[in-house]
Coordinates of C-alpha atoms in Angstrom, one line a residue:
M15 CA 20.9 11.1 4.3
F16 CA 19.7 8.7 6.9
N17 CA 17.5 10.3 9.6
F18 CA 18.1 8.8 13.1
I19 CA 15.3 10.9 14.6
D20 CA 12.8 9.2 12.3
L21 CA 14.3 5.8 13.1
F22 CA 13.8 6.2 16.9
A23 CA 10.4 7.8 16.3
N24 CA 9.3 4.7 14.4
L25 CA 10.6 2.5 17.3
Y26 CA 8.3 4.3 19.8
P27 CA 5.5 1.7 19.7
F28 CA 8.0 -1.2 19.8
S29 CA 9.8 0.4 22.8
Q30 CA 6.5 0.4 24.7
M31 CA 5.9 -3.2 24.0
L32 CA 9.5 -4.0 25.0
V33 CA 9.1 -2.2 28.3
L34 CA 5.9 -4.0 29.1
F35 CA 7.5 -7.4 28.2
F36 CA 10.4 -6.9 30.5
M37 CA 8.1 -5.5 33.2
A38 CA 6.2 -8.8 33.0
I39 CA 9.4 -10.8 33.4
W40 CA 10.5 -8.5 36.3
H41 CA 7.1 -9.1 38.0
L42 CA 7.4 -12.8 37.5
Y43 CA 10.8 -12.9 39.3
D44 CA 9.5 -10.4 41.9
L45 CA 7.0 -13.1 43.0
K46 CA 10.0 -15.5 43.5
D47 CA 12.1 -12.8 45.3
S48 CA 14.8 -13.3 42.7
F49 CA 16.2 -10.6 40.4
P50 CA 18.8 -11.9 37.8
I51 CA 21.2 -9.2 36.5
W52 CA 20.0 -9.8 32.9
V53 CA 16.5 -8.8 33.9
K54 CA 17.6 -5.5 35.5
I55 CA 19.8 -4.7 32.5
S56 CA 17.1 -5.6 30.0
L57 CA 14.5 -3.4 31.7
L58 CA 17.0 -0.5 32.0
L59 CA 17.8 -0.7 28.2
G60 CA 14.2 -1.0 27.4
L61 CA 13.4 2.2 29.4
I62 CA 16.3 4.1 27.8
L63 CA 15.0 3.1 24.3
Y64 CA 11.5 4.2 25.4
F65 CA 12.7 7.7 26.5
V66 CA 14.8 8.3 23.4
S67 CA 12.0 7.1 21.0
F68 CA 9.4 9.1 23.0
L69 CA 11.4 12.3 22.6
A70 CA 12.1 11.6 18.9
N71 CA 8.4 11.0 18.3
Y72 CA 6.9 14.0 20.2
E73 CA 9.9 16.4 20.3
F74 CA 9.8 19.2 22.9
Q75 CA 6.2 20.3 23.0
M76 CA 3.9 21.1 25.8
F77 CA 1.4 18.4 25.1
M78 CA 4.2 15.7 25.3
I79 CA 3.7 15.9 29.1
I80 CA 0.2 14.6 28.7
W81 CA 1.3 11.7 26.5
F82 CA 4.1 10.9 29.0
F83 CA 1.6 10.6 31.9
R84 CA -0.6 8.5 29.6
D85 CA 2.3 6.1 29.1
V86 CA 3.0 6.0 32.8
L87 CA -0.7 5.2 33.4
I88 CA -0.4 2.4 30.9
Y89 CA 2.6 0.9 32.7
L90 CA 0.9 1.2 36.1
M91 CA -2.2 -0.5 34.8
G92 CA 0.0 -3.1 33.1
I93 CA 1.6 -3.9 36.5
K94 CA -1.8 -4.2 38.1
L95 CA -3.1 -6.5 35.3
L96 CA 0.0 -8.7 35.6
D97 CA -0.6 -9.0 39.3
I98 CA -4.2 -10.1 38.7
L99 CA -3.0 -12.5 35.9
F100 CA -0.4 -14.2 38.1
K101 CA -2.7 -14.5 41.1
F102 CA -5.7 -15.7 39.2
K103 CA -4.1 -17.1 36.0
W104 CA -6.5 -20.0 35.5
I105 CA -9.6 -17.8 35.9
V106 CA -8.1 -15.2 33.5
I107 CA -7.0 -17.8 30.9
S108 CA -10.5 -19.5 31.0
G109 CA -12.2 -16.1 30.6
L110 CA -10.0 -15.3 27.6
V111 CA -10.7 -18.7 26.0
V112 CA -14.5 -18.3 26.5
A113 CA -14.3 -14.7 25.1
G114 CA -12.3 -15.8 22.1
I115 CA -14.8 -18.6 21.3
G116 CA -17.6 -16.2 21.7
F117 CA -16.0 -13.6 19.4
W118 CA -15.3 -16.3 16.8
V119 CA -19.0 -17.5 16.9
Y120 CA -20.3 -13.9 16.6
Q121 CA -17.9 -13.2 13.7
Q122 CA -19.0 -16.3 11.8
K123 CA -22.7 -15.3 12.2
Y124 CA -22.7 -11.5 12.0
G125 CA -19.3 -10.5 10.7
N126 CA -16.4 -8.8 12.4
P127 CA -17.8 -6.3 14.9
L128 CA -14.4 -4.4 14.8
E129 CA -14.7 -3.6 11.1
D130 CA -16.0 -0.4 9.8
K131 CA -19.5 -1.2 8.7
D132 CA -19.6 1.8 6.4
T133 CA -21.4 0.6 3.3
K134 CA -20.2 3.5 1.2
I135 CA -18.0 2.3 -1.6
S136 CA -16.0 5.6 -1.9
S137 CA -16.2 9.2 -0.8
F138 CA -15.7 10.6 -4.3
N139 CA -18.4 12.5 -6.2
P140 CA -18.7 10.8 -9.6
D141 CA -20.7 13.7 -11.1
A142 CA -18.2 16.5 -10.2
E143 CA -16.8 18.1 -13.3
F144 CA -13.8 20.0 -12.0
L145 CA -11.0 19.9 -9.4
V146 CA -10.1 23.4 -8.3
E147 CA -7.3 24.7 -6.1
F148 CA -7.8 27.9 -4.0
S149 CA -4.9 29.8 -2.5
S150 CA -6.8 31.0 0.5
P151 CA -10.2 30.9 2.3
E152 CA -10.8 34.5 1.2
K153 CA -10.4 33.5 -2.5
L154 CA -12.8 30.6 -1.9
R155 CA -15.5 32.9 -0.4
E156 CA -15.1 35.4 -3.2
F157 CA -15.4 32.7 -5.8
Q158 CA -18.6 31.5 -4.2
Q159 CA -20.1 35.0 -4.5
K160 CA -19.0 35.7 -8.1
F161 CA -20.1 32.3 -9.4
M162 CA -23.7 32.6 -8.2
E163 CA -25.1 32.6 -11.7
H164 CA -24.4 28.8 -11.8
K165 CA -26.0 26.2 -9.6
F166 CA -23.2 24.3 -8.1
T167 CA -21.8 22.5 -5.1
L168 CA -18.3 23.0 -3.8
E169 CA -16.8 20.6 -1.3
P170 CA -13.3 19.7 -0.2
A171 CA -11.9 17.1 -2.6
F172 CA -9.8 15.2 -0.1
P173 CA -11.1 15.9 3.5
Q174 CA -9.7 12.6 4.9
L175 CA -6.0 13.7 4.6
K176 CA -4.2 12.7 7.8
S177 CA -1.0 14.7 7.1
P178 CA -2.0 18.0 5.3
D179 CA 1.4 19.4 6.3
K180 CA 3.0 17.1 3.8
T181 CA 1.0 18.3 0.8
D182 CA -1.3 21.0 -0.5
L183 CA -4.0 18.5 -1.7
D184 CA -6.2 19.9 1.1
D185 CA -6.5 23.2 -1.0
F186 CA -8.4 21.3 -3.7
Y187 CA -12.2 21.3 -4.0
V188 CA -14.6 19.4 -6.2
L189 CA -16.9 21.6 -8.3
D190 CA -20.1 20.0 -9.3
L191 CA -22.2 22.1 -11.7
T192 CA -25.7 20.9 -11.0
D193 CA -27.3 23.1 -13.8
I194 CA -25.2 21.4 -16.5
K195 CA -25.6 17.6 -17.1
D196 CA -23.1 15.7 -19.2
P197 CA -21.2 18.7 -20.5
N198 CA -19.4 18.3 -23.9
Q199 CA -15.8 19.3 -24.5
T200 CA -16.9 22.8 -25.8
E201 CA -18.8 23.5 -22.7
I202 CA -16.0 22.3 -20.5
D203 CA -13.5 24.5 -22.3
K204 CA -15.8 27.5 -22.0
L205 CA -16.3 26.9 -18.3
T206 CA -12.6 26.4 -17.7
H207 CA -11.8 29.7 -19.4
E208 CA -14.6 31.4 -17.4
L209 CA -13.2 30.1 -14.1
E210 CA -9.6 31.0 -15.0
K211 CA -10.7 34.6 -15.9
L212 CA -11.9 35.1 -12.3
K213 CA -8.3 34.9 -11.1
L214 CA -9.5 33.5 -7.9
I215 CA -8.0 30.0 -8.4
N216 CA -4.5 28.7 -8.5
Y217 CA -5.3 25.7 -10.7
I218 CA -8.2 23.9 -12.4
E219 CA -8.4 20.5 -13.9
Y220 CA -11.3 18.5 -15.4
N221 CA -12.2 15.5 -13.3
D222 CA -11.3 13.0 -16.0
P223 CA -13.1 9.6 -16.1
I224 CA -10.8 6.6 -15.3
Q225 CA -11.5 2.9 -15.7
V226 CA -9.7 -0.5 -15.3
W227 CA -7.7 -1.3 -18.4
P228 CA -9.9 -3.7 -20.4
N229 CA -8.7 -7.2 -20.3
E230 CA -7.1 -8.0 -23.7
A231 CA -8.4 -11.6 -23.5
E232 CA -10.4 -13.8 -21.2
A233 CA -9.8 -17.5 -21.6
Q234 CA -12.6 -20.1 -21.2
Q235 CA -10.2 -22.7 -19.9
Y236 CA -6.8 -22.6 -18.2
S237 CA -3.8 -22.5 -20.5
S238 CA -0.3 -23.6 -19.6
P239 CA 2.2 -22.6 -22.3
N240 CA 5.8 -23.5 -21.4
S241 CA 4.8 -24.4 -17.8
T242 CA 7.2 -26.6 -15.8
Y243 CA 7.5 -27.8 -12.2
V244 CA 7.6 -24.6 -10.1
A245 CA 8.6 -25.9 -6.6
V246 CA 5.2 -25.2 -4.9
N247 CA 2.3 -27.5 -4.1
D248 CA -0.6 -25.3 -5.3
E249 CA -2.9 -27.5 -7.5
L250 CA -3.0 -25.0 -10.4
A251 CA 0.6 -23.8 -10.3
A252 CA 1.4 -25.9 -13.3
N253 CA -0.9 -23.7 -15.3
Q254 CA 1.0 -20.6 -14.3
W255 CA 3.6 -20.3 -17.0
A256 CA 4.8 -17.0 -15.4
L257 CA 6.1 -18.8 -12.4
S258 CA 8.5 -20.7 -14.6
T259 CA 9.6 -17.6 -16.3
M260 CA 10.1 -16.0 -12.8
K261 CA 12.3 -19.0 -11.9
M262 CA 10.2 -20.0 -8.9
D263 CA 12.5 -22.9 -8.0
K264 CA 15.4 -20.4 -7.5
L265 CA 13.2 -18.0 -5.6
V266 CA 12.3 -20.8 -3.2
K267 CA 16.0 -21.3 -2.4
V268 CA 16.7 -17.6 -2.0
L269 CA 13.8 -17.0 0.4
K270 CA 14.3 -20.2 2.4
N271 CA 16.4 -18.5 5.1
K272 CA 15.1 -14.9 4.7
I273 CA 13.2 -13.3 7.6
P274 CA 11.3 -10.1 6.8
V275 CA 11.8 -7.0 8.9
K276 CA 8.1 -6.4 8.6
K277 CA 5.1 -7.7 6.6
S278 CA 4.5 -5.3 3.7
N279 CA 1.0 -4.2 2.9
I280 CA 0.1 -4.1 -0.8
F281 CA -3.0 -2.0 -1.4
I282 CA -5.0 -3.0 -4.5
L283 CA -6.8 0.1 -5.8
D284 CA -9.4 -1.4 -8.2
T285 CA -13.0 -2.7 -8.3
G286 CA -12.7 -4.3 -4.8
V287 CA -11.5 -7.7 -3.7
D288 CA -13.5 -10.8 -2.8
A289 CA -12.0 -11.1 0.7
K290 CA -13.7 -14.5 1.3
H291 CA -11.9 -16.2 -1.6
S292 CA -10.3 -19.3 -0.1
D293 CA -7.0 -18.6 -1.9
L294 CA -6.9 -15.0 -0.6
S295 CA -8.6 -14.8 2.8
A296 CA -5.6 -15.9 4.9
N297 CA -3.4 -13.3 3.4
Y298 CA -6.1 -10.5 3.2
K299 CA -6.0 -7.5 5.6
S300 CA -9.4 -5.8 5.8
F301 CA -9.4 -2.0 5.7
R302 CA -13.1 -1.3 5.3
S303 CA -15.9 -3.9 5.1
S304 CA -17.4 -2.3 1.9
Y305 CA -14.1 -2.8 0.1
N306 CA -14.2 -6.6 0.9
R307 CA -16.3 -7.5 -2.1
D308 CA -15.6 -7.2 -5.8
T309 CA -18.0 -5.1 -7.9
D310 CA -16.5 -6.8 -11.0
K311 CA -13.8 -9.4 -11.0
H312 CA -10.8 -7.3 -12.0
G313 CA -9.7 -6.4 -8.5
T314 CA -9.8 -10.0 -7.2
H315 CA -7.8 -11.2 -10.2
C316 CA -5.1 -8.6 -9.5
A317 CA -5.0 -9.4 -5.8
G318 CA -4.3 -13.1 -6.5
I319 CA -1.4 -12.2 -8.7
A320 CA 0.1 -9.9 -6.1
A321 CA -0.1 -12.2 -3.1
A322 CA -2.4 -15.3 -3.3
V323 CA -1.8 -17.8 -0.4
T324 CA 1.0 -20.1 -1.6
N325 CA 1.9 -23.7 -0.7
N326 CA -1.6 -24.4 0.6
K327 CA -2.3 -27.2 -1.9
L328 CA -5.1 -25.0 -3.3
G329 CA -5.6 -22.9 -6.4
I330 CA -2.7 -20.7 -7.6
A331 CA 0.6 -19.5 -6.2
S332 CA 2.2 -16.1 -5.9
L333 CA 5.7 -14.9 -5.3
N334 CA 4.8 -14.6 -1.6
L335 CA 6.0 -18.1 -1.0
T336 CA 5.6 -18.5 2.8
N337 CA 2.9 -15.8 3.2
K338 CA 5.0 -13.9 5.7
Y339 CA 6.3 -11.2 3.4
T340 CA 3.2 -9.4 2.1
S341 CA -0.5 -9.0 2.7
I342 CA -3.1 -7.5 0.5
T343 CA -5.7 -4.8 1.2
S344 CA -8.4 -3.5 -1.1
I345 CA -9.7 0.0 -1.7
T346 CA -12.6 0.2 -4.2
V347 CA -11.8 3.2 -6.4
L348 CA -13.6 1.9 -9.5
P349 CA -17.0 0.5 -8.6
K350 CA -18.0 -1.7 -11.5
G351 CA -14.9 -0.7 -13.3
R352 CA -15.4 3.0 -13.6
G353 CA -14.4 6.1 -11.5
T354 CA -12.8 9.5 -11.8
Q355 CA -9.5 11.2 -11.2
E356 CA -10.9 12.2 -7.8
S357 CA -11.7 8.6 -6.8
I358 CA -8.2 7.5 -7.7
V359 CA -6.4 10.2 -5.8
D360 CA -8.9 9.7 -2.9
G361 CA -7.9 6.0 -2.8
M362 CA -4.1 6.8 -3.0
I363 CA -4.5 9.1 0.0
E364 CA -6.4 6.5 1.9
A365 CA -3.8 3.8 1.2
A366 CA -0.9 6.1 2.1
D367 CA -2.5 7.2 5.3
N368 CA -3.2 3.7 6.4
G369 CA 0.3 2.1 6.1
A370 CA 0.6 1.1 2.5
E371 CA 4.1 0.0 1.5
V372 CA 3.0 -0.6 -2.1
I373 CA 0.1 0.8 -4.1
S374 CA -0.9 -1.2 -7.1
M375 CA -3.1 0.4 -9.8
S376 CA -4.1 -1.6 -12.9
L377 CA -6.2 1.3 -14.2
G378 CA -5.9 4.4 -16.3
G379 CA -7.4 6.8 -18.8
P380 CA -6.4 9.0 -21.7
R381 CA -4.2 11.9 -20.9
V382 CA -6.5 14.5 -22.4
E383 CA -4.4 17.5 -21.5
S384 CA -0.9 18.1 -20.2
K385 CA -2.2 18.8 -16.7
Q386 CA -1.6 16.0 -14.2
K387 CA -0.7 18.1 -11.2
I388 CA -3.1 16.4 -8.8
Y389 CA -2.0 12.9 -9.6
E390 CA 1.7 13.8 -9.1
R391 CA 1.0 15.5 -5.8
A392 CA -0.8 12.4 -4.6
I393 CA 2.1 10.3 -5.8
Q394 CA 4.5 12.5 -3.9
Y395 CA 2.3 12.3 -0.8
A396 CA 2.3 8.5 -1.0
N397 CA 6.1 8.5 -1.4
Q398 CA 6.6 10.7 1.6
K399 CA 4.5 8.3 3.6
G400 CA 6.8 5.4 2.5
A401 CA 4.6 3.9 -0.3
I402 CA 5.8 2.9 -3.7
V403 CA 3.3 3.4 -6.5
V404 CA 3.1 0.7 -9.3
V405 CA 0.9 1.4 -12.3
A406 CA -0.1 -0.3 -15.5
A407 CA 1.2 1.1 -18.8
G408 CA -2.1 0.5 -20.8
N409 CA -3.3 -1.9 -23.5
D410 CA -3.5 0.3 -26.6
G411 CA -0.1 -0.6 -28.1
K412 CA 0.8 3.1 -28.2
S413 CA 3.0 5.2 -25.9
A414 CA 2.1 5.2 -22.2
S415 CA 2.8 8.9 -22.3
N416 CA -0.8 9.3 -23.6
N417 CA -2.2 7.6 -20.5
V418 CA -2.6 8.6 -16.9
P419 CA -1.4 7.8 -14.3
A420 CA 1.3 6.0 -16.4
S421 CA 2.6 9.3 -17.7
C422 CA 3.1 10.7 -14.2
E423 CA 6.5 11.2 -12.5
G424 CA 7.4 9.0 -9.6
V425 CA 5.6 5.8 -10.5
I426 CA 7.0 2.4 -11.6
V427 CA 5.2 1.8 -14.9
V428 CA 4.7 -1.9 -16.0
A429 CA 4.5 -3.3 -19.6
A430 CA 3.3 -6.8 -20.3
T431 CA 5.3 -9.7 -21.9
D432 CA 4.2 -13.1 -23.2
N433 CA 5.5 -16.6 -22.6
N434 CA 8.3 -16.1 -25.2
D435 CA 9.6 -13.1 -23.3
R436 CA 8.4 -10.8 -26.1
I437 CA 6.6 -7.6 -25.4
A438 CA 2.8 -8.3 -25.7
R439 CA 1.3 -7.0 -28.9
F440 CA -1.3 -4.9 -26.9
S441 CA 1.1 -3.5 -24.3
S442 CA 1.6 0.3 -24.3
T443 CA 5.3 1.3 -24.7
L444 CA 7.4 3.0 -22.1
K445 CA 10.2 4.8 -24.0
E446 CA 9.5 8.1 -22.2
Q447 CA 9.0 6.7 -18.7
N448 CA 11.9 6.9 -16.2
Y449 CA 10.9 3.9 -14.1
R450 CA 9.9 1.4 -16.7
I451 CA 9.8 -2.4 -16.1
A452 CA 8.1 -5.4 -17.7
A453 CA 6.5 -8.6 -16.4
P454 CA 4.3 -11.5 -17.7
G455 CA 0.9 -10.3 -18.7
V456 CA -0.5 -12.8 -21.3
D457 CA -2.7 -15.7 -20.2
I458 CA -2.3 -15.1 -16.5
L459 CA -4.2 -17.4 -14.3
S460 CA -5.5 -15.9 -11.0
T461 CA -8.4 -15.7 -8.6
I462 CA -11.9 -14.3 -9.4
P463 CA -14.9 -14.0 -7.1
N464 CA -16.8 -16.9 -5.6
N465 CA -13.7 -19.2 -5.2
K466 CA -13.2 -19.4 -8.9
Y467 CA -10.2 -18.9 -11.2
N468 CA -9.7 -17.6 -14.7
T469 CA -7.1 -16.5 -17.2
F470 CA -6.8 -12.8 -18.3
S471 CA -4.3 -10.9 -20.3
G472 CA -3.3 -7.2 -20.0
T473 CA -0.8 -4.8 -18.4
S474 CA -3.3 -5.0 -15.5
M475 CA -2.0 -8.5 -14.9
A476 CA 1.7 -7.6 -15.1
T477 CA 1.3 -4.7 -12.6
P478 CA 0.4 -6.7 -9.5
L479 CA 3.1 -9.2 -10.2
V480 CA 5.6 -6.4 -10.0
A481 CA 3.8 -5.0 -7.0
G482 CA 4.1 -8.4 -5.3
L483 CA 7.9 -8.4 -5.8
V484 CA 8.2 -4.8 -4.6
G485 CA 6.3 -5.8 -1.5
I486 CA 8.8 -8.6 -0.8
L487 CA 11.7 -6.2 -1.3
K488 CA 10.1 -3.7 1.1
S489 CA 9.5 -6.4 3.7
L490 CA 13.2 -7.2 3.7
K491 CA 14.3 -3.6 3.6
P492 CA 11.5 -1.2 4.5
S493 CA 13.7 1.9 3.8
L494 CA 13.8 1.4 0.1
N495 CA 12.3 4.2 -2.0
T496 CA 11.0 4.2 -5.6
Q497 CA 14.3 4.9 -7.3
E498 CA 16.2 2.3 -5.3
V499 CA 13.6 -0.4 -6.0
W500 CA 13.4 0.4 -9.7
Q501 CA 17.2 0.3 -9.9
I502 CA 17.3 -3.2 -8.3
L503 CA 14.6 -4.4 -10.7
D504 CA 16.4 -2.9 -13.7
D505 CA 19.9 -4.1 -12.7
T506 CA 18.7 -7.7 -12.2
G507 CA 16.1 -7.9 -15.0
I508 CA 16.5 -9.6 -18.4
Y509 CA 16.2 -8.0 -21.8
P510 CA 13.0 -8.9 -23.8
Y511 CA 13.4 -11.1 -26.8
P512 CA 14.8 -10.9 -29.5
E513 CA 16.9 -7.7 -29.2
K514 CA 18.8 -6.4 -26.2
D515 CA 16.8 -3.2 -26.2
E516 CA 14.4 -2.6 -23.3
S517 CA 13.7 1.0 -24.2
L518 CA 10.1 0.3 -25.2
S519 CA 9.2 -1.8 -22.2
G520 CA 11.9 -1.9 -19.5
K521 CA 13.6 -5.2 -18.5
I522 CA 11.6 -8.2 -17.4
I523 CA 11.7 -8.7 -13.6
Q524 CA 13.7 -11.6 -12.1
P525 CA 12.6 -12.0 -8.5
A526 CA 15.3 -14.2 -7.1
E527 CA 18.1 -12.0 -8.5
A528 CA 16.4 -8.9 -7.2
I529 CA 16.2 -10.2 -3.7
L530 CA 19.8 -11.4 -3.8
Q531 CA 20.8 -7.9 -4.8
L532 CA 19.6 -6.7 -1.4
D533 CA 22.4 -8.7 0.2
Q534 CA 24.8 -6.3 -1.5
K535 CA 25.4 -2.9 0.1
T536 CA 23.3 -0.1 -1.4
P537 CA 25.6 2.6 -2.9
G538 CA 26.2 5.4 -0.4
E539 CA 24.7 3.4 2.5
S540 CA 26.6 4.1 5.7
W541 CA 28.1 1.4 8.0
I542 CA 26.1 2.9 10.9
L543 CA 22.8 2.2 9.0
S544 CA 23.9 -1.4 8.4
I545 CA 24.5 -1.9 12.1
W546 CA 21.2 -0.4 13.0
E547 CA 19.4 -2.6 10.5
T548 CA 21.2 -5.7 11.9
I549 CA 20.0 -4.7 15.4
I550 CA 16.4 -4.2 14.3
D551 CA 16.5 -7.5 12.5
F552 CA 17.8 -9.2 15.6
L553 CA 15.1 -7.7 17.8
Y554 CA 12.4 -8.7 15.3
K555 CA 13.7 -12.3 15.4
V556 CA 13.8 -12.5 19.2
F557 CA 10.6 -10.7 20.1
L558 CA 8.2 -10.7 17.1
Y559 CA 9.0 -13.5 14.7

């Protein structure tokens, strides 16, 4: 059911900007002693929207009075600044130009001073053996007393959670047994049994190692099987056979008159991304400076597939044709290609808490045991925050049910196909996955660090292609959830060759058809919601586009 309170709450920042905008117009006409009726009506409507969205955002709580006075102070300061601007506009404009040039010079020499200079790759503990859930602080203290025979450290697993009310991931701790180095499976089983016997914990899980899925092949030169003209001007686009399979020429026509409601942010959880790559930088959104370099090359390759800058007469192209639909952001969860379950979940939480519309994960590991509770809670947390999680099936040619996070509920799992629309020989199968889909993953040309390009194969390459399309869908209709997105991809996808049986892989995505499906009314969607989306789209076009 559509939630109008959430809608108005999300409009709160927009309403503030709207009021400031009309206040500026009002002040401009005030200097001329002229007040057209449209200015009065516009300011009144802006104020009404502000009050409604303010109440929806803060509800009826005591501290809302503080935030209201804060907003009033902002508006009063805004009026004063406008007064200064209109009276001394040339001095102000000159000062802003000088400041802008100075900032640009400083940034070129020393880097962006507004970025987090934290050099830490990730907050996870790579040596921690277990992830443990406690039901109460009392149980935690009792555990610490009874487990004294071991040398250990116990720290909150995910202390950076911004919305602990939406999950119980804040009840998990990482247990690092400092007196046991590199425990074997027998020792792990023994310790697990010992911990469970204490009856002080709700849940315990071994902190499984995770890695990027190994590339199935790395070409020494670009290949272009079945490549044709793909309606973009990027110099290496002819080497991207996947763009022909994705019917890029049709996608160009479909997106020609489309205007996004917002720009979707695709978070690449991988080995990092080379943020300075000339085919990525204009479409890259920095989250933390330490994530803006690739500790391998896998993450940069995935980033280019998801949303490389397109129609810039340089390098490769992505589905993000005009570069206004999606941006890419990196979180390094696998430094040099390796990490743990904790590092992956940590990255998912960071992405969800920082505005991810799509989380793309071309990584995984063996599902050693049936337990995957922590992954699924992280997926649920990301979904509640509005993110769709897209993961690689794996490259072992067996069932993806043996892999994590591909075996988890709530993720879109991606298999790989070749240039003949056949399932790639290495691709893990998806018969038991609910949200299964396929995309080109053989001989995929993309970016690698230091302004270079190369061709890799794997479900790792198919995954960001799907993530890129999901990002475009979310930019056009931000309210889409995982089930709705997958249904669109499945309804519009094509069967893999030669049989009309997608049970092992899911259907192969068709971007143009998927976007066209958005023009059709979603089943169960109310006419009121359609009107509101039309209004929001109009406001975006008038004030932000």
